[in-house]
Amino acid sequence: MALRRCTGLAARRFSAAPAASAAQYDNVLTEVRGSVGIVTLHRPKALNALSSPLMAEVNEVTAAWDADPSIGCIVLTGSEKAFAAGADIKEMKDKTYPATYDENMFASWQDVAALRTPTIAAVNGYALGGGCELAMMCDIMLAGSKARFGQPEILLGTIPGAARGAGGTQRLVRAVGKSKAMAMCLTGDQIDAAEALSAGLVAAVHAPEDLVEEAVKMAAKIAGLGRPSVMMCKEAVNAAYELSLNEGNRLERRLFLSTFATADQKEGMAAFAEKREADFKNC
């Protein structure tokens, strides 16, 4: 009876979605390994510069996986030379203010940050401007040892924030602190992977050739846990961006107590007491 109830909840929770891994795209490559979806930015001649068509494909793929109960974590990566070297300057250099405002330019680029499924950015090579912002929209960032991060928009006569809500100024401050963020944004200077790790921008640094495999390994671990609790945990951590400590603690407490209504909480604690591996049912 409990399993039937779980299945019904899952059916209502996740709408039917196209199999993103089976679709053909012009600017991204997709792959599914077990419960992990991998989307690779693929504009090699442009160092994976973020264009509107590329971001539309990223959003389509990740939205499909976000609605797919078989996908528990998403990895976003690029090539060893460049995660994404910035937004496509050719696409926007001749834009006027009225045109950008009228078409709500880049508004959908923040959709990655709104995904409920956990996301991991695996960054090799350059992650500059919009590329750095896209990586920061992911929940966890891992870097190859030769990765380079920067917000060089000031050198182009503008400021960080190529994607509305992407947070070239806002997320960077929260990740590395005001002084480091101000230095990066006002000078356009880049930092390497070691400095990014020290500043708290990335969670770990790996050899470039091992990076994606390490990201998939972490993603598989996350995907193997109880999905409701994982989503609640992601919601609680992200709320710290917006809420005061007292408000955040109240949200955390409500989410924590609500896990006791799940079968996964019963299974997880029973497995711990019985010294065995938990068998989560994602409900």
C-alpha atoms as one frame of an Amber mdcrd trajectory, in Angstrom:
protein
   0.000   0.000   0.000   2.811   2.392   0.869   4.583   1.681  -2.422   1.346
   2.261  -4.361   0.919   5.611  -2.612   4.513   6.560  -3.421   4.031   5.691
  -7.089   0.902   7.800  -7.294   2.653  10.789  -5.757   5.530  10.441  -8.179
   3.161  10.313 -11.129   1.499  13.538 -10.025   4.797  15.166  -9.099   6.562
  14.702 -12.431   4.793  15.445 -15.689   5.568  13.459 -18.798   8.612  14.877
 -20.591  10.466  14.135 -23.820  13.628  12.066 -23.550  16.240  14.806 -23.858
  19.014  12.298 -24.424  17.277  11.042 -27.578  16.866  14.479 -29.163  19.335
  16.046 -31.587  20.678  19.514 -30.815  22.934  21.933 -32.657  24.757  23.480
 -29.697  24.769  20.888 -26.917  25.497  17.196 -26.487  23.416  15.101 -24.107
  23.992  11.828 -22.311  22.297   9.895 -19.526  24.297   7.658 -17.213  21.997
   5.868 -14.823  20.150   8.597 -12.927  22.518  11.367 -14.046  21.884  13.640
 -17.020  24.942  15.240 -18.651  24.639  18.239 -20.956  27.812  19.414 -22.700
  28.014  22.861 -24.270  29.215  22.315 -27.836  30.189  25.381 -29.854  33.887
  24.496 -30.249  34.684  27.196 -32.811  33.344  29.887 -30.457  34.807  28.474
 -27.216  31.243  27.610 -26.205  30.190  31.267 -26.165  26.632  31.475 -24.870
  24.178  32.346 -27.613  20.402  32.463 -27.432  20.052  29.208 -29.446  22.535
  27.437 -27.158  20.774  28.585 -23.991  17.393  27.630 -25.447  18.720  24.102
 -25.921  20.226  24.007 -22.418  16.860  25.073 -21.009  14.960  22.506 -23.088
  17.213  19.639 -22.040  17.385  20.519 -18.359  13.652  21.226 -18.115  12.910
  17.784 -19.579  15.237  16.123 -17.095  13.827  18.197 -14.237  10.430  16.689
 -15.022  11.781  13.155 -15.425  11.587  11.006 -12.244  14.459   8.832 -13.480
  16.939  11.752 -13.383  18.225  12.654  -9.929  21.051  15.057 -10.758  22.258
  17.059 -13.763  25.876  17.770 -14.771  26.597  20.775 -16.984  30.008  20.927
 -18.645  31.930  22.111 -21.708  35.246  21.170 -23.286  38.670  20.965 -21.656
  39.529  24.269 -23.352  36.432  26.189 -22.336  33.361  25.679 -20.215  32.019
  28.881 -21.802  34.211  31.854 -22.675  31.351  34.320 -22.196  28.202  35.458
 -23.919  28.207  35.728 -27.707  29.326  39.331 -28.257  28.485  39.202 -31.962
  24.877  38.484 -31.086  24.436  41.557 -28.879  26.994  44.172 -29.931  24.535
  46.099 -32.126  21.551  45.856 -29.780  19.930  49.065 -28.578  18.475  49.635
 -25.125  14.847  49.822 -26.342  15.319  46.579 -28.288  16.880  44.714 -25.363
  14.133  45.897 -23.041  11.331  45.169 -25.499  12.478  41.612 -26.202  13.397
  41.022 -22.546  16.847  39.945 -23.696  18.340  36.926 -21.941  15.460  36.690
 -19.435  15.220  32.909 -19.871  18.936  32.384 -19.232  18.289  32.184 -15.497
  16.082  29.092 -15.875  18.939  26.786 -14.838  18.883  28.382 -11.379  15.184
  27.553 -11.009  15.560  23.801 -11.576  14.500  21.679  -8.630  16.828  18.831
  -9.589  20.353  19.406  -8.199  22.896  20.643 -10.742  26.685  20.395 -10.871
  28.848  22.578 -13.097  32.050  20.805 -14.185  34.304  23.639 -15.330  37.394
  23.079 -17.441  39.222  25.905 -19.190  37.615  29.334 -19.412  34.454  30.271
 -17.523  34.231  33.976 -18.237  31.380  36.479 -18.120  28.164  34.669 -18.917
  30.048  31.376 -18.647  31.023  32.103 -15.055  27.459  33.221 -14.364  26.019
  30.007 -15.822  28.358  27.943 -13.640  27.341  29.975 -10.577  23.673  29.242
 -11.305  24.402  25.568 -10.687  24.190  24.214  -7.142  27.745  22.879  -6.974
  30.770  23.910  -9.003  33.770  21.624  -9.582  36.821  22.831 -11.481  39.616
  21.330 -13.514  43.049  22.423 -12.336  43.526  24.595 -15.439  40.165  26.368
 -15.164  40.017  30.169 -15.292  37.180  32.297 -13.920  36.410  35.945 -14.532
  33.851  38.679 -15.121  35.529  40.743 -17.864  32.436  42.702 -18.957  33.905
  45.976 -17.662  36.547  45.681 -20.406  33.740  45.755 -22.986  32.158  48.907
 -21.627  29.374  47.152 -19.722  28.923  45.297 -16.421  28.448  41.642 -15.417
  24.945  40.307 -15.709  24.592  39.047 -19.274  21.667  36.930 -18.182  18.931
  38.470 -16.086  19.193  36.825 -12.694  22.490  35.154 -13.606  24.232  37.179
 -10.942  27.572  38.281 -12.318  27.661  40.838  -9.515  25.130  39.344  -7.111
  26.015  35.636  -6.952  29.729  36.361  -7.131  29.586  38.525  -3.983  27.793
  35.747  -2.128  30.318  33.190  -3.325  33.628  34.979  -2.743  32.813  38.068
  -0.652  32.608  41.750  -1.532  36.296  42.599  -1.845  37.220  39.700  -4.155
  34.060  40.150  -6.233  34.645  43.892  -6.531  38.229  43.333  -7.661  37.170
  40.807 -10.307  34.277  42.921 -11.600  36.098  46.283 -11.645  39.330  45.054
 -13.228  38.115  42.167 -15.382  41.024  40.110 -14.028  40.743  36.325 -13.978
  41.425  33.892 -11.153  42.671  30.333 -11.505  41.193  27.151 -10.069  43.342
  27.196  -6.922  42.277  30.742  -6.110  38.652  29.902  -6.899  38.832  27.016
  -4.438  40.438  29.188  -1.765  37.796  31.899  -2.287  34.921  29.425  -2.037
  33.758  29.742  -5.644  34.280  26.019  -6.326  33.844  22.988  -4.081  36.794
  20.942  -5.379  39.533  20.894  -8.023  40.391  17.835 -10.095  42.729  16.968
 -12.951  41.117  18.197 -16.198  40.873  14.705 -17.643  39.127  13.418 -14.493
  36.768  16.320 -13.926  33.621  15.104 -15.670  33.943  11.608 -14.189  34.325
  13.117 -10.695  31.272  15.312 -11.310  29.239  12.307 -12.483  30.398  10.336
  -9.444  29.153  13.091  -7.119  25.948  13.421  -9.144  25.307   9.674  -8.907
  25.690   9.828  -5.134  23.158  12.667  -4.923  20.796  10.904  -7.354  20.892
   7.787  -5.174  19.443   9.592  -2.186  15.783  10.257  -1.408  14.556  12.813
  -3.967  12.064  14.672  -1.742  14.708  15.268   0.920  17.282  16.299  -1.686
  14.887  18.861  -3.163  13.972  20.184   0.281  17.636  20.483   1.200  18.375
  22.396  -2.011  15.443  24.726  -1.294  16.660  25.391   2.241  20.245  26.162
   1.230  19.160  28.440  -1.636  16.819  30.317   0.692  19.855  31.539   2.619
  20.475  33.916  -0.307  17.200  35.716   0.324  16.124  35.259   3.939  17.314
  36.571   7.276  18.840  34.022   9.658  15.641  33.786  11.711  13.416  33.397
   8.633  15.820  30.880   7.119  15.859  28.838  10.325  12.053  28.781  10.362
  11.974  27.510   6.768  14.644  24.937   7.553  12.675  23.686  10.554   9.455
  23.360   8.544  11.243  21.458   5.782  13.078  19.256   8.293   9.849  18.316
  10.087   8.109  17.660   6.771  10.652  14.966   5.912   9.053  12.904   8.688
   6.011  12.543   6.436   8.103  10.674   3.846   8.759   6.971   3.483  12.405
   7.776   2.725  12.922   9.244   6.206  11.551   6.065   7.789  13.751   3.922
   5.545  16.870   6.040   6.024  16.705   6.035   9.809  15.743   2.353   9.946
  18.693   1.480   7.720  21.034   3.467   9.961  19.746   1.696  13.084  20.014
  -1.686  11.389  23.480  -0.939   9.950  22.534  -1.543   6.331  22.298   0.457
   3.119  19.122   2.459   2.709  16.769   1.597  -0.160  15.106   4.926  -0.949
  11.845   4.970  -2.936  11.824   8.750  -3.610   8.625   9.329  -1.669
